[in-house]
Short mmCIF file of C-alpha atoms in Angstrom, two decimals:
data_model
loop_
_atom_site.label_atom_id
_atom_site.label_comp_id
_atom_site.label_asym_id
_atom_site.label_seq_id
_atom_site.Cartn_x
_atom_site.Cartn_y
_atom_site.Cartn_z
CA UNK A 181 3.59 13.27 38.11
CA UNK A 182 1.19 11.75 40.52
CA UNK A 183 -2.35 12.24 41.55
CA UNK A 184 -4.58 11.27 44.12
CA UNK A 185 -7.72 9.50 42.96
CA UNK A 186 -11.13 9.46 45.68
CA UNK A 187 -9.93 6.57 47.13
CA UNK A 188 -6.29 7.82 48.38
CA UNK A 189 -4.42 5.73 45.42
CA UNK A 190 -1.95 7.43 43.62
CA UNK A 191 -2.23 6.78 39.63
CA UNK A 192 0.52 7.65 37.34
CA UNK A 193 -0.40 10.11 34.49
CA UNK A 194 2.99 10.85 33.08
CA UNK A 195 1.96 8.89 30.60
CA UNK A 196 -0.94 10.80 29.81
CA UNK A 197 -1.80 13.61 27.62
CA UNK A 198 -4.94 15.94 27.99
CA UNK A 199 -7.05 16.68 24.39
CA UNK A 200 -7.47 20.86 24.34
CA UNK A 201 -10.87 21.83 25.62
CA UNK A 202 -11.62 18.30 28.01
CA UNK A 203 -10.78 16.87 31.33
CA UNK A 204 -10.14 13.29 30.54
CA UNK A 205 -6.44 11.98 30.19
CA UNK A 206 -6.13 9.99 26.83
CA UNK A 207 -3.35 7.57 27.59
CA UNK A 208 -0.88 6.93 24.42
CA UNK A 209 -0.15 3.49 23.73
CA UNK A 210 3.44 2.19 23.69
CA UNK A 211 3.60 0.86 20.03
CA UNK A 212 7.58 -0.26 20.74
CA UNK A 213 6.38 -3.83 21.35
CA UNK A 214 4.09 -3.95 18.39
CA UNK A 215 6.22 -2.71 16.05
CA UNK A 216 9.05 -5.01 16.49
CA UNK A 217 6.22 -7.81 17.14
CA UNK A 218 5.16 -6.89 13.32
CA UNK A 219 8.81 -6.34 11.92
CA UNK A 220 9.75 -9.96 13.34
CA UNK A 221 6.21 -11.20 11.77
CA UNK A 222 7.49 -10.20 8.38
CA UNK A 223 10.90 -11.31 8.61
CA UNK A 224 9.17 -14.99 9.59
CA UNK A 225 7.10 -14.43 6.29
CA UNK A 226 10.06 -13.56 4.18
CA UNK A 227 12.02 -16.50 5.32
CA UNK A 228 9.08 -18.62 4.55
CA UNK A 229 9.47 -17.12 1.13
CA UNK A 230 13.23 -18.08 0.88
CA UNK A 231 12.96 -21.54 1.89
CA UNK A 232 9.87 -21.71 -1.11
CA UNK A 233 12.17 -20.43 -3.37
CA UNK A 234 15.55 -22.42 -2.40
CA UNK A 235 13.19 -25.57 -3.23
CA UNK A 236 12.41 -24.53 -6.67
CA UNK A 237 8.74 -23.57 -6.39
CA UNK A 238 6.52 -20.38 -6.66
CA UNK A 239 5.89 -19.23 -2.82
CA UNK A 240 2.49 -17.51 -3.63
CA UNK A 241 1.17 -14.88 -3.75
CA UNK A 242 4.41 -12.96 -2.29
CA UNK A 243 6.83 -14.95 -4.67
CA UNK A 244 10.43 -12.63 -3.49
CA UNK A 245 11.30 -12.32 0.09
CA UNK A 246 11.48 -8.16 -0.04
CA UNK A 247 7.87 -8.24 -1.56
CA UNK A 248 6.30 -9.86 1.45
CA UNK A 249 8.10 -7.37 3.91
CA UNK A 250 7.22 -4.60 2.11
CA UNK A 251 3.38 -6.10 2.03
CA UNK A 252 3.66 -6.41 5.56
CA UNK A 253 5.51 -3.70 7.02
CA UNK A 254 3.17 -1.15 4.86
CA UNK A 255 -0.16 -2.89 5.88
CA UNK A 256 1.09 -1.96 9.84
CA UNK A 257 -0.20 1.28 10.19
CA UNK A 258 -4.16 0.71 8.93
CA UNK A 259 -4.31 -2.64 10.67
CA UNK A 260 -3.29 -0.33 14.37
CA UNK A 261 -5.60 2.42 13.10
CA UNK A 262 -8.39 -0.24 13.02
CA UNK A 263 -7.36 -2.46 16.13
CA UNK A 264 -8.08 0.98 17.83
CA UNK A 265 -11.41 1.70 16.75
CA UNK A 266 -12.01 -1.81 17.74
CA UNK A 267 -10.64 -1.59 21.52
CA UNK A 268 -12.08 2.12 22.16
CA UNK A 269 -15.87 1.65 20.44
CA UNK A 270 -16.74 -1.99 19.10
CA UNK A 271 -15.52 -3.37 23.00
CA UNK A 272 -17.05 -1.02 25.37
CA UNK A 273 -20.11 -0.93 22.84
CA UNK A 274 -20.46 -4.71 22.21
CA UNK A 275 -18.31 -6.86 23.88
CA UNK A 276 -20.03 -10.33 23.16
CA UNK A 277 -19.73 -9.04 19.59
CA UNK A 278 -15.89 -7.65 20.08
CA UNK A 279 -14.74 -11.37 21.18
CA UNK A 280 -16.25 -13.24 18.08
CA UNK A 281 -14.67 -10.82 16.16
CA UNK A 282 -11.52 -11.29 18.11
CA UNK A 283 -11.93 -15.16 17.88
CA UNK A 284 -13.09 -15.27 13.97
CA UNK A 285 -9.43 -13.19 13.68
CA UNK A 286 -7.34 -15.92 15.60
CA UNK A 287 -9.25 -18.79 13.46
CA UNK A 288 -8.14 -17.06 10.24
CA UNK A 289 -4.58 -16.33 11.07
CA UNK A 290 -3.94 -19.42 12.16
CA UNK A 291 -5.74 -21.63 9.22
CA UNK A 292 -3.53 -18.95 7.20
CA UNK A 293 -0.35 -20.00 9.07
CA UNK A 294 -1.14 -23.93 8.69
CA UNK A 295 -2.21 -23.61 5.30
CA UNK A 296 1.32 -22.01 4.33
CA UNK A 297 3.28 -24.60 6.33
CA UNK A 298 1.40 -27.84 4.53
CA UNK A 299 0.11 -26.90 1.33
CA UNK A 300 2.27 -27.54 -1.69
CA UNK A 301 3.52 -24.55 -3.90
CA UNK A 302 3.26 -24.64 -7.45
CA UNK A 303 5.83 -24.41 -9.93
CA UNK A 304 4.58 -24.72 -13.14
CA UNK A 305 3.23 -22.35 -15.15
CA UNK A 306 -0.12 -20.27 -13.87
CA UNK A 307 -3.06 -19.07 -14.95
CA UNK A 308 -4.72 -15.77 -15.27
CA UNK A 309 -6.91 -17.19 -12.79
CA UNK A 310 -3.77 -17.74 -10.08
CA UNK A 311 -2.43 -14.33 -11.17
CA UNK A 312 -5.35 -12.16 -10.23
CA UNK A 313 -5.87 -14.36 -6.71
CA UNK A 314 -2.31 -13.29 -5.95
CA UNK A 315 -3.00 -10.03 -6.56
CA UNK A 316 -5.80 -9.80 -3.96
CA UNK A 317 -4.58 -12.35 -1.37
CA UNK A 318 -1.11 -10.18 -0.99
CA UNK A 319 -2.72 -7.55 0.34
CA UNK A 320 -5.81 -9.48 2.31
CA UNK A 321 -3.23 -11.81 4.04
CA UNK A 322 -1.01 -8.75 5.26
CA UNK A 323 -3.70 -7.28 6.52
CA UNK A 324 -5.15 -10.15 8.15
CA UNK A 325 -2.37 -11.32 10.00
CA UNK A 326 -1.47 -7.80 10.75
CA UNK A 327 -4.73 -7.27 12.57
CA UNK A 328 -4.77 -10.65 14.03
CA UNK A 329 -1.18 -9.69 15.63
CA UNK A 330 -2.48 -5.60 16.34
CA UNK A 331 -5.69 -7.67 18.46
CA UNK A 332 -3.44 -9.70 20.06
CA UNK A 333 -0.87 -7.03 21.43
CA UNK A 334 -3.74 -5.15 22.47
CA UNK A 335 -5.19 -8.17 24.33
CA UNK A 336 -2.01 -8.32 26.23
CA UNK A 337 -1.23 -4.85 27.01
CA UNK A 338 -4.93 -4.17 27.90
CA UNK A 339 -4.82 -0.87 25.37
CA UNK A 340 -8.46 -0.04 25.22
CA UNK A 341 -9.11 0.15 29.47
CA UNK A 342 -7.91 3.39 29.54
CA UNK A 343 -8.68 4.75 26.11
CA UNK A 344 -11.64 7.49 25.41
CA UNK A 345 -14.17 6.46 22.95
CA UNK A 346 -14.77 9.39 21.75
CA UNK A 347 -11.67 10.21 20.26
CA UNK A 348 -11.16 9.83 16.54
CA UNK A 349 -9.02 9.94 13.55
CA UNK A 350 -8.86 12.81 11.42
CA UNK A 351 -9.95 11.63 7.96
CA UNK A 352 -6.20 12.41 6.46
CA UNK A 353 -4.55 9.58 9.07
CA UNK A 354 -6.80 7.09 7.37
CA UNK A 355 -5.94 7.91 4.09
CA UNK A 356 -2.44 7.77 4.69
CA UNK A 357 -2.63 4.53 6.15
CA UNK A 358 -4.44 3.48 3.53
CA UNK A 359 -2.25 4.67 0.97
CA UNK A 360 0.53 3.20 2.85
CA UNK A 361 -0.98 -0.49 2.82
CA UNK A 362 -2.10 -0.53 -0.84
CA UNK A 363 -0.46 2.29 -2.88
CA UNK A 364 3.09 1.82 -1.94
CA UNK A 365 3.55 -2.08 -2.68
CA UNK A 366 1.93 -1.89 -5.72
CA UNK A 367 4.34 0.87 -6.90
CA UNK A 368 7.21 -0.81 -5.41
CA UNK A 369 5.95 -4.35 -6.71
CA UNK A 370 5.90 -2.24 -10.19
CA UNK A 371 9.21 -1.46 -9.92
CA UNK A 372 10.68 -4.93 -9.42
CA UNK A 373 8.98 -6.17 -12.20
CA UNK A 374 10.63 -3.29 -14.32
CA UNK A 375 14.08 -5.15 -12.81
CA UNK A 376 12.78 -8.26 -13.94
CA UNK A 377 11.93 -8.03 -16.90
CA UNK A 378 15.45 -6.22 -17.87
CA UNK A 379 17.03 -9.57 -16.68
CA UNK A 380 15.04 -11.41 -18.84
CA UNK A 381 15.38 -9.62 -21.63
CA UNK A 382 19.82 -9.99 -20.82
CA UNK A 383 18.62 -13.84 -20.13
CA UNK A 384 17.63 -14.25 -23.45
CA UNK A 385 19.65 -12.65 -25.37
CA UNK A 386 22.48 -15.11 -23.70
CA UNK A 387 20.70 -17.92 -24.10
CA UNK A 388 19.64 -18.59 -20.42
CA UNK A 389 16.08 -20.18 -21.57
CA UNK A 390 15.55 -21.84 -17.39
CA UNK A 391 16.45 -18.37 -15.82
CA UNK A 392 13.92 -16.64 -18.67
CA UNK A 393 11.75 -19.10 -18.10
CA UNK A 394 11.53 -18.90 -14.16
CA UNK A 395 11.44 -15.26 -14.02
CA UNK A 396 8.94 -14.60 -16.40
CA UNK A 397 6.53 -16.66 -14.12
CA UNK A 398 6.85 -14.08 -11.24
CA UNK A 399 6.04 -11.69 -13.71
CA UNK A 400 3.00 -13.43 -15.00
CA UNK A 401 2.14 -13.61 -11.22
CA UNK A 402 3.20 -9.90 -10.34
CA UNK A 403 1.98 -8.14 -13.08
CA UNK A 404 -0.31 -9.96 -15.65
CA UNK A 405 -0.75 -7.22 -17.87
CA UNK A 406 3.08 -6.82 -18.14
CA UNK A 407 4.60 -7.11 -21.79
CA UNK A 408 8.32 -8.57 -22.15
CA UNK A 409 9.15 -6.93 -25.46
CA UNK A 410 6.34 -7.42 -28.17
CA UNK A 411 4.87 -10.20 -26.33
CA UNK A 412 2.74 -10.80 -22.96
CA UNK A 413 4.23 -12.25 -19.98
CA UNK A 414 1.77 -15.16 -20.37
CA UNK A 415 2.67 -15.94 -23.96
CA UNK A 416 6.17 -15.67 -23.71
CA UNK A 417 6.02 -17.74 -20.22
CA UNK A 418 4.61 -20.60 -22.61
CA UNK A 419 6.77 -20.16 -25.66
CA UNK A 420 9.89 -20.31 -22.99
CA UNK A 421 8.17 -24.02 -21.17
CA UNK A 422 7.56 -25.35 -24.85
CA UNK A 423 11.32 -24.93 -25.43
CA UNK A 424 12.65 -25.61 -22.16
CA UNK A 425 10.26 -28.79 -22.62
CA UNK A 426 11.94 -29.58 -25.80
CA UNK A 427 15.69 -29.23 -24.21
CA UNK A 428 14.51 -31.01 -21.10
CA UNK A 429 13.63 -34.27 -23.73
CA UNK A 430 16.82 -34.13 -25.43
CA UNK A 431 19.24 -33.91 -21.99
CA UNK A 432 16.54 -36.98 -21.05
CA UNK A 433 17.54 -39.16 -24.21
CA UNK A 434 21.54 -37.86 -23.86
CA UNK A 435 21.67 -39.09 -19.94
CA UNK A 436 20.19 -42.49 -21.16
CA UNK A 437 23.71 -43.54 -22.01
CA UNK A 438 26.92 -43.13 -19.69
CA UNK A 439 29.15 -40.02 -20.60
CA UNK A 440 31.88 -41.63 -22.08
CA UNK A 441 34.16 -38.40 -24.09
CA UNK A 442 34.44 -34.54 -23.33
CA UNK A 443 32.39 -33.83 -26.30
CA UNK A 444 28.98 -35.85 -25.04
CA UNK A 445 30.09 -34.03 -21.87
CA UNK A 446 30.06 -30.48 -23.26
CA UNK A 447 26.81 -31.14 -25.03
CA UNK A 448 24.91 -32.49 -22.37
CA UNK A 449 26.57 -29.41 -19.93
CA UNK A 450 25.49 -27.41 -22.58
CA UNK A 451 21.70 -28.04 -21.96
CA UNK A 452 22.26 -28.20 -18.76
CA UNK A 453 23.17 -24.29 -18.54
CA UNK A 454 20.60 -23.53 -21.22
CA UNK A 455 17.82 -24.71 -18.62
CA UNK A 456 19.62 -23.01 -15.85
CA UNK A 457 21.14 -25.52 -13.97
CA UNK A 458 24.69 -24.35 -14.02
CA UNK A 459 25.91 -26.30 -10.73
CA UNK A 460 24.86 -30.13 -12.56
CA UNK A 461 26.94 -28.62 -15.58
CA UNK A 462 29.65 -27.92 -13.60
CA UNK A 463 29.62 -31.16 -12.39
CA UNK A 464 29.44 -32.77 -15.37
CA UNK A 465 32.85 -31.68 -16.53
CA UNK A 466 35.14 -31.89 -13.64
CA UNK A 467 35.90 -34.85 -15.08
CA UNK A 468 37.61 -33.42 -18.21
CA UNK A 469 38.17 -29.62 -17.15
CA UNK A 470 41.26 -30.58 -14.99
CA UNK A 471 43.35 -32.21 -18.13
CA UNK A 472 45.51 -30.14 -19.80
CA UNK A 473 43.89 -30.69 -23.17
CA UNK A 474 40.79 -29.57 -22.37
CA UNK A 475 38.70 -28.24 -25.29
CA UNK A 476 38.30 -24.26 -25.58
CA UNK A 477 34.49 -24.82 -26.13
CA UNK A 478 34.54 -26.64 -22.25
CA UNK A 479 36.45 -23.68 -20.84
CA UNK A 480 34.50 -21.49 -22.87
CA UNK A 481 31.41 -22.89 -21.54
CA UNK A 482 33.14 -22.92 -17.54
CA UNK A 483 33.78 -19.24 -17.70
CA UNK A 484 30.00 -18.65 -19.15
CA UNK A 485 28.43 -20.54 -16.12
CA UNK A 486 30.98 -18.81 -14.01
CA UNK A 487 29.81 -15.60 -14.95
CA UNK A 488 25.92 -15.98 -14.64
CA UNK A 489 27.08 -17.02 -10.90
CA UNK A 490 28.76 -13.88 -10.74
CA UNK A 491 32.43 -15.52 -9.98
CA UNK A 492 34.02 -13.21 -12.04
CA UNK A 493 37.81 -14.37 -10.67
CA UNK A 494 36.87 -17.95 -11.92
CA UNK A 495 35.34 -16.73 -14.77
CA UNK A 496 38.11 -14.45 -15.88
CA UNK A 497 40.41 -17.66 -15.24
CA UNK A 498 38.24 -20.01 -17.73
CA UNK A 499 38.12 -17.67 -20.67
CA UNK A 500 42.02 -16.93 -20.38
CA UNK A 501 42.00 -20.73 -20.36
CA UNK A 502 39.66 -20.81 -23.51
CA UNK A 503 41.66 -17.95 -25.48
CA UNK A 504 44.71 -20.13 -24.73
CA UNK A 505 42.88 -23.27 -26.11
CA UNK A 506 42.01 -21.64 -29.25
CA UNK A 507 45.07 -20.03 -30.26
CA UNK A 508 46.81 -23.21 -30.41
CA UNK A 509 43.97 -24.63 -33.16
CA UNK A 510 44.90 -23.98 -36.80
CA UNK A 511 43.25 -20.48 -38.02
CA UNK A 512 39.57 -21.20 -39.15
CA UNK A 513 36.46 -18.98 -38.64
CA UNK A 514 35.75 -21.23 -35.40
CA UNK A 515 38.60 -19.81 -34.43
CA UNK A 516 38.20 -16.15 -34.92
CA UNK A 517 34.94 -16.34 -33.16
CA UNK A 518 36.17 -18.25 -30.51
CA UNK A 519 39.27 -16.11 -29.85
CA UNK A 520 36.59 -13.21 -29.70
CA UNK A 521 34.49 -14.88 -27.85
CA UNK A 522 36.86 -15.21 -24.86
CA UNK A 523 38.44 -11.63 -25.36
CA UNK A 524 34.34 -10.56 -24.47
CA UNK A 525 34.03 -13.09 -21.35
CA UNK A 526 37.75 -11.57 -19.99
CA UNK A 527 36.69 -8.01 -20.27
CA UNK A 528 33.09 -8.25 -19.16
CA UNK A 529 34.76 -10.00 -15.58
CA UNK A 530 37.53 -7.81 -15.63
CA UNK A 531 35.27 -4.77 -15.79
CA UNK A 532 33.30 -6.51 -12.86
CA UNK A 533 35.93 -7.01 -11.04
CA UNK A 534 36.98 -3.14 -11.34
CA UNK A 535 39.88 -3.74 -13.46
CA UNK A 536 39.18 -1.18 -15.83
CA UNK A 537 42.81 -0.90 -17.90
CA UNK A 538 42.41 -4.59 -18.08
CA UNK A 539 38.77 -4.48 -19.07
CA UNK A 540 39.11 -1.83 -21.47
CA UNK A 541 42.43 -3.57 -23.46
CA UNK A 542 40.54 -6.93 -23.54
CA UNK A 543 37.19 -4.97 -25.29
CA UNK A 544 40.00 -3.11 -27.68
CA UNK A 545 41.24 -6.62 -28.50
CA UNK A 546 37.85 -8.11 -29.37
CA UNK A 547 37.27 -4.84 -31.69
CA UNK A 548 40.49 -5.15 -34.00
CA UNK A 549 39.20 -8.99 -34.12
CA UNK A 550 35.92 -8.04 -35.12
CA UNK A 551 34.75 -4.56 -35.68
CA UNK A 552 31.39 -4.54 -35.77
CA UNK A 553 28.26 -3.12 -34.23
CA UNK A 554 28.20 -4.83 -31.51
CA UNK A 555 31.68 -4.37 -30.03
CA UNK A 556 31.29 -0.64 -30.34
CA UNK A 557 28.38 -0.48 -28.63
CA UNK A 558 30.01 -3.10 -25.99
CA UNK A 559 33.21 -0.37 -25.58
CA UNK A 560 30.41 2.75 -25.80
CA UNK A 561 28.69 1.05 -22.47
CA UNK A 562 31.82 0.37 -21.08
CA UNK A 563 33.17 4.06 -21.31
CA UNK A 564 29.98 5.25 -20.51
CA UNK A 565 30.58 3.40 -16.98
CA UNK A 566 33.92 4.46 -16.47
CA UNK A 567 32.78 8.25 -17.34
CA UNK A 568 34.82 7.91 -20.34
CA UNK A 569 32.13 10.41 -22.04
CA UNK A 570 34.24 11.12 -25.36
CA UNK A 571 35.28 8.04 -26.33
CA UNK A 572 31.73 6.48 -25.52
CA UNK A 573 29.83 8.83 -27.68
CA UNK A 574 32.14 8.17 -30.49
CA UNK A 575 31.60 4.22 -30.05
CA UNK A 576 28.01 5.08 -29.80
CA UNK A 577 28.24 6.33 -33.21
CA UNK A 578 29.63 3.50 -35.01
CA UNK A 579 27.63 1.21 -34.01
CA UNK A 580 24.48 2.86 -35.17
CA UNK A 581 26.24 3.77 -38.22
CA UNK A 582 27.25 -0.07 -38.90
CA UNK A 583 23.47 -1.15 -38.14
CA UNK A 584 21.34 1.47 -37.01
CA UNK A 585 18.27 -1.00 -37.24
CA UNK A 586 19.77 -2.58 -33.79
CA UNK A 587 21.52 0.16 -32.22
CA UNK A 588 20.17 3.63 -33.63
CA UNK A 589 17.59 3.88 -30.70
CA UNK A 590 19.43 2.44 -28.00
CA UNK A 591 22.45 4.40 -29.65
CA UNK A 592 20.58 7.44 -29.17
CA UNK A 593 19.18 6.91 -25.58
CA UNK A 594 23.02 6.30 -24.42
CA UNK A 595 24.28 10.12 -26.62
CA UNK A 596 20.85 11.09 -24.18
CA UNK A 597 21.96 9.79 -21.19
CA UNK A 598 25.72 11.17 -21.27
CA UNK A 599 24.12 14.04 -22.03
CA UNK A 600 21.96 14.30 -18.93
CA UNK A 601 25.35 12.88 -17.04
CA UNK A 602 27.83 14.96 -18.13
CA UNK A 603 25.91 18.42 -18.40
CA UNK A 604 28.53 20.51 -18.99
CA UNK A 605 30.77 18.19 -21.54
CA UNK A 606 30.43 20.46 -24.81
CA UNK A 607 31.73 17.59 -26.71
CA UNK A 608 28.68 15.57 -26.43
CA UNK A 609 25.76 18.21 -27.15
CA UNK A 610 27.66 19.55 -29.87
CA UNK A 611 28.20 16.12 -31.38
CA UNK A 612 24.44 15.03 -31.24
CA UNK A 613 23.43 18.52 -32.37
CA UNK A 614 25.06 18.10 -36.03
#
């Protein structure tokens, strides 16, 4: 629709949309451009974050590539809301004042941008100090070059010409937008460090000290407050470098001589994987894991390093290889615990690899081998994955009968969570009820 103005031009008001009550047009902005302008933005950041991280270091403060997006993308909405109020009152009000504003945002952005590019990123362990900063300079950075990118757009497409300075934002828009940019990552950050610190906690308990070590940093960062178990994220993070120190000056010491048998092989692969560096132990024993009397503690060792890479096919193929090796050694307790040690590695990748008969026949094997606690509570999980309600109640039961120091309350929150599952199996309330 088109209208003729005083001077016999025709403007375009299609666009347009008249308030209730007044005469003047209030043009709506096209935000198409700015959005995917902002969504590219934080892809750039999360890459940045990605390369930080494929070099080894801490990239502060965002540290994980879906952390910065979410920073970003949720800091979007306040940062328009304000580049608004800028365009419709601050430059028809004060210009002079408008452009240093303008101009102090374009300085900041870009000594942001420069900064990120040169500095060098830590990777050792922080302080408090370097925790809290994080904390704040997450949010202050999204918002910064959120607003630096809202003021630019708006530069370009001209978005406060038009615009009527008296209209305003109810008070709930604001408070949405400001829930949006500092609510919402904090509860999402939250929530990752919930993930991470299960993954630690599975880290340890395998002996993965490097992994422990490296992901309990982020969490120091993330959430200083956060406990891992009994212990704070900062203590443990320097109980895990003290020991990763200690491994570190042994594998120094071991490499100071060539690597002339499997075994000196094996040992220093060992330490290798302990620290996390699974790819150098891999390495290592190429040399050795291609004869055909390769030692069941090497294969053993393959199909561990296999599986924290999540090649389960490999994996599967290293412990078969390792049960093979042991079985032909005399019988011995090394033995035993080596046969069931293998039996363990082929069902876990087995049941990764969806091959549940297979999976569930290799966890059977491991239990007439060596019935204890921990095997039935190793079935109990896997039944309780394969909806195998029953039999994973009854393996449940077991093991918190064998040690019910270890297993009674875990024991108890899997009986909970079949319950909660499987509403209407009988079986299971009736069992938990006696």
């Amino acid at each position: 629709m088109k209208r003729q103005d005083r001077e016999g031009h025709l403007s375009d008001i299609s666009t347009a949309e008249s308030i209730p009550g007044t005469e003047t047009p209030i043009q709506i902005p096209n935000r198409s451009l700015l959005v995917l302008l902002a969504i590219i933005l934080s892809c750039l950041i999360g890459w940045w974050v990605s390369t930080v991280r494929n070099s080894g270091s801490l990239s502060l403060p965002y540290l994980r590539v879906d952390i910065a997006i979410v920073c970003f993308v949720c800091m979007l909405p306040l940062a328009i809301l304000i580049s608004d109020w800028l365009f419709r009152v601050f430059s028809q009000h004060s210009p002079p004042l408008f452009k240093l504003v303008q101009l102090i945002f374009y300085i900041g952005a870009a000594g942001i941008l420069v900064m990120a590019l040169s500095s060098s990123h830590p990777s050792g362990t922080l302080s408090n100090y370097d925790a809290w900063e994080s904390i704040i300079l997450r949010p202050v950075l999204a918002f910064w070059l959120m607003l630096t990118l809202c003021l630019v757009e708006g530069k370009i497409s001209r978005r406060g010409k038009y615009s009527d300075p008296t209209f305003k934002q109810g008070a709930l828009i604001w408070g949405l937008a400001v829930i949006t940019a500092v609510l919402v990552p904090s509860i999402y950050i939250q929530s990752r460090v919930d993930e991470i610190v299960t993954t630690i906690d599975e880290s340890l308990g395998s002996g993965r000290l490097g992994d422990a070590r490296r992901l309990t940093r982020e969490v120091c960062l993330l959430a200083p407050w956060q406990k891992i178990g009994d212990l704070p994220a900062g203590d443990l993070a320097r109980d895990l470098d003290r020991s990763c120190y200690e491994i570190e000056r042994n594998l120094g010491f071991m490499q100071l001589e060539p690597v002339g048998s499997e075994e000196a092989a094996y040992q220093q692969a060992r330490l290798l994987t302990i620290l996390g560096k699974g790819e150098a132990a891999i390495r290592l024993l190429a040399t050795w894991s291609d004869q055909q009397t390769v030692s069941p503690l090497t294969c053993q060792l393959l199909g561990n390093i296999y599986q924290q890479q999540e090649q389960w096919a490999e994996s599967e193929e290293w412990y078969r290889k390792s049960l093979n090796a042991w079985k032909r050694l005399p019988h011995s307790e090394q033995q035993q615990a080596g046969i069931v040690s293998a039996w363990k590695g082929i069902a876990f990748a087995e049941r990764k690899r969806g091959n549940y008969e297979e999976a569930e026949s290799a966890y059977l094997s491991t239990l007439s081998l060596a019935p204890t606690a921990d095997q039935h509570y190793l079935l109990a999980q896997f039944y309780e994955d394969t909806q195998q309600t029953t039999k994973a109640r009854e393996h449940a039961l077991q093991a918190m009968a064998l040690n019910a120091d270890r297993y009674g309350n875990s024991g108890k929150k899997l009986i909970t969570s079949l319950q909660q599952q499987h509403f209407g199996c009988l079986n299971v309330w009736r069992s938990s009820n006696r």
